[in-house]
Amino acid sequence: QVQLVESGGGLVQAGGSLRLSCAASGRTFSRCNMGWFRQAPGKEREFVAAIARTGSSTYYDDSVKGRFTISRDNAKNTVYLQMNSLKPEDTAVYYCGADAGSYMKRTLNYDYWGQGTQVTVSS
């Protein structure tokens, strides 16, 4: 069992930055590929970024590439999402996911999910 808790969301103006954290409990964290997803009102949950078990590989949706950076610190059982140059269309509830599979993935079938944290970008 892996439990995930997101934090760091809030209200920020367009062009600003925000850093999300996802703290994990459970000794399997280092064996999990991790991902960030988001869901805006009236829309389906969508992929944002993923990172491999060791942190050596990352993958981003085109909508955030160059602006967002995913990272992890396995010693702290934490994955991060650094969000720069934020846009109003980034407004959503952001979810952290953990997956015990062999590869990073951008589909929704992750093994574990956090409760989400709200990010609101004003214009």
PDB file of C-alpha atoms in Angstrom, residues 8-103:
ATOM      1  CA  GLY A   8       1.707  23.246  -2.608  1.00  0.00           C
ATOM      2  CA  GLY A   9      -1.341  24.242  -4.609  1.00  0.00           C
ATOM      3  CA  GLY A  10      -2.854  27.683  -4.410  1.00  0.00           C
ATOM      4  CA  LEU A  11      -3.646  30.871  -6.272  1.00  0.00           C
ATOM      5  CA  VAL A  12      -1.032  32.459  -8.504  1.00  0.00           C
ATOM      6  CA  GLN A  13      -1.049  35.096 -11.231  1.00  0.00           C
ATOM      7  CA  ALA A  14      -0.340  34.256 -14.850  1.00  0.00           C
ATOM      8  CA  GLY A  15       3.388  34.091 -15.469  1.00  0.00           C
ATOM      9  CA  GLY A  16       4.094  33.055 -11.910  1.00  0.00           C
ATOM     10  CA  SER A  17       5.508  29.855 -10.475  1.00  0.00           C
ATOM     11  CA  LEU A  18       4.371  27.178  -8.100  1.00  0.00           C
ATOM     12  CA  ARG A  19       5.974  24.018  -6.760  1.00  0.00           C
ATOM     13  CA  LEU A  20       3.836  21.010  -5.960  1.00  0.00           C
ATOM     14  CA  SER A  21       4.965  18.209  -3.688  1.00  0.00           C
ATOM     15  CA  CYS A  22       3.695  14.671  -3.367  1.00  0.00           C
ATOM     16  CA  ALA A  23       4.726  12.887  -0.197  1.00  0.00           C
ATOM     17  CA  ALA A  24       4.496   9.110  -0.241  1.00  0.00           C
ATOM     18  CA  SER A  25       4.276   6.570   2.516  1.00  0.00           C
ATOM     19  CA  GLY A  26       5.188   2.956   1.973  1.00  0.00           C
ATOM     20  CA  ARG A  27       8.475   1.248   1.271  1.00  0.00           C
ATOM     21  CA  THR A  28       7.666   0.577  -2.391  1.00  0.00           C
ATOM     22  CA  PHE A  29       7.979   4.233  -3.426  1.00  0.00           C
ATOM     23  CA  SER A  30      11.435   3.859  -4.970  1.00  0.00           C
ATOM     24  CA  ARG A  31      10.152   1.018  -7.156  1.00  0.00           C
ATOM     25  CA  CYS A  32       7.281   3.066  -8.560  1.00  0.00           C
ATOM     26  CA  ASN A  33       7.140   5.197 -11.636  1.00  0.00           C
ATOM     27  CA  MET A  34       5.469   8.469 -10.714  1.00  0.00           C
ATOM     28  CA  GLY A  35       3.202  10.824 -12.576  1.00  0.00           C
ATOM     29  CA  TRP A  36       1.322  14.091 -12.321  1.00  0.00           C
ATOM     30  CA  PHE A  37      -2.140  14.507 -13.796  1.00  0.00           C
ATOM     31  CA  ARG A  38      -4.655  17.315 -13.708  1.00  0.00           C
ATOM     32  CA  GLN A  39      -8.380  17.748 -14.084  1.00  0.00           C
ATOM     33  CA  ALA A  40     -10.082  21.024 -14.900  1.00  0.00           C
ATOM     34  CA  PRO A  41     -13.802  21.653 -14.290  1.00  0.00           C
ATOM     35  CA  GLY A  42     -15.916  19.880 -16.874  1.00  0.00           C
ATOM     36  CA  LYS A  43     -12.936  18.072 -18.381  1.00  0.00           C
ATOM     37  CA  GLU A  44     -11.420  14.628 -18.078  1.00  0.00           C
ATOM     38  CA  ARG A  45      -8.274  13.952 -16.110  1.00  0.00           C
ATOM     39  CA  GLU A  46      -5.228  14.418 -18.316  1.00  0.00           C
ATOM     40  CA  PHE A  47      -1.555  13.552 -18.212  1.00  0.00           C
ATOM     41  CA  VAL A  48       0.986  16.205 -17.258  1.00  0.00           C
ATOM     42  CA  ALA A  49       4.347  14.568 -16.539  1.00  0.00           C
ATOM     43  CA  ALA A  50       5.956  11.294 -15.507  1.00  0.00           C
ATOM     44  CA  ILE A  51       9.283  10.226 -14.048  1.00  0.00           C
ATOM     45  CA  ALA A  52      10.987   6.846 -13.888  1.00  0.00           C
ATOM     46  CA  ARG A  53      11.898   4.992 -10.712  1.00  0.00           C
ATOM     47  CA  THR A  54      15.443   6.330 -10.509  1.00  0.00           C
ATOM     48  CA  GLY A  55      14.560   9.759 -11.846  1.00  0.00           C
ATOM     49  CA  SER A  56      16.793   9.235 -14.863  1.00  0.00           C
ATOM     50  CA  SER A  57      13.974   9.598 -17.389  1.00  0.00           C
ATOM     51  CA  THR A  58      11.098  12.043 -17.632  1.00  0.00           C
ATOM     52  CA  TYR A  59       8.205  12.577 -20.002  1.00  0.00           C
ATOM     53  CA  TYR A  60       5.953  15.604 -20.481  1.00  0.00           C
ATOM     54  CA  ASP A  61       2.769  16.488 -22.222  1.00  0.00           C
ATOM     55  CA  ASP A  62       3.401  18.993 -24.999  1.00  0.00           C
ATOM     56  CA  SER A  63       1.227  21.570 -23.264  1.00  0.00           C
ATOM     57  CA  VAL A  64       3.676  21.890 -20.356  1.00  0.00           C
ATOM     58  CA  LYS A  65       7.005  20.962 -21.913  1.00  0.00           C
ATOM     59  CA  GLY A  66       9.581  23.662 -21.281  1.00  0.00           C
ATOM     60  CA  ARG A  67       7.537  25.165 -18.458  1.00  0.00           C
ATOM     61  CA  PHE A  68       7.106  22.313 -15.962  1.00  0.00           C
ATOM     62  CA  THR A  69       9.759  20.088 -14.428  1.00  0.00           C
ATOM     63  CA  ILE A  70       9.101  16.825 -12.626  1.00  0.00           C
ATOM     64  CA  SER A  71      11.667  15.503 -10.174  1.00  0.00           C
ATOM     65  CA  ARG A  72      11.891  13.067  -7.300  1.00  0.00           C
ATOM     66  CA  ASP A  73      13.890  12.511  -4.157  1.00  0.00           C
ATOM     67  CA  ASN A  74      13.675   8.858  -3.230  1.00  0.00           C
ATOM     68  CA  ALA A  75      15.448   9.462   0.068  1.00  0.00           C
ATOM     69  CA  LYS A  76      12.556  11.737   1.047  1.00  0.00           C
ATOM     70  CA  ASN A  77       9.837   9.653  -0.629  1.00  0.00           C
ATOM     71  CA  THR A  78       8.721  12.749  -2.491  1.00  0.00           C
ATOM     72  CA  VAL A  79       8.010  13.729  -6.080  1.00  0.00           C
ATOM     73  CA  TYR A  80       7.825  17.365  -7.176  1.00  0.00           C
ATOM     74  CA  LEU A  81       6.326  19.376  -9.980  1.00  0.00           C
ATOM     75  CA  GLN A  82       7.952  22.748 -10.550  1.00  0.00           C
ATOM     76  CA  MET A  83       5.560  24.883 -12.588  1.00  0.00           C
ATOM     77  CA  ASN A  84       6.857  28.050 -14.229  1.00  0.00           C
ATOM     78  CA  SER A  85       5.276  30.529 -16.636  1.00  0.00           C
ATOM     79  CA  LEU A  86       1.836  29.484 -15.476  1.00  0.00           C
ATOM     80  CA  LYS A  87      -1.167  30.166 -17.667  1.00  0.00           C
ATOM     81  CA  PRO A  88      -4.866  30.381 -16.800  1.00  0.00           C
ATOM     82  CA  GLU A  89      -5.414  27.157 -18.743  1.00  0.00           C
ATOM     83  CA  ASP A  90      -3.190  25.391 -16.202  1.00  0.00           C
ATOM     84  CA  THR A  91      -5.951  25.852 -13.631  1.00  0.00           C
ATOM     85  CA  ALA A  92      -7.000  22.416 -12.395  1.00  0.00           C
ATOM     86  CA  VAL A  93      -6.864  19.963  -9.550  1.00  0.00           C
ATOM     87  CA  TYR A  94      -3.461  18.292  -9.748  1.00  0.00           C
ATOM     88  CA  TYR A  95      -3.103  14.636  -8.800  1.00  0.00           C
ATOM     89  CA  CYS A  96      -0.043  12.582  -8.015  1.00  0.00           C
ATOM     90  CA  GLY A  97       0.015   8.950  -9.110  1.00  0.00           C
ATOM     91  CA  ALA A  98       2.289   5.995  -8.383  1.00  0.00           C
ATOM     92  CA  ASP A  99       2.587   2.939 -10.593  1.00  0.00           C
ATOM     93  CA  ALA A 100       4.459  -0.309  -9.996  1.00  0.00           C
ATOM     94  CA  GLY A 101       4.725  -1.162 -13.685  1.00  0.00           C
ATOM     95  CA  SER A 102       7.900  -1.431 -15.701  1.00  0.00           C
ATOM     96  CA  TYR A 103       7.596   1.838 -17.619  1.00  0.00           C
TER      97      TYR A 103
END
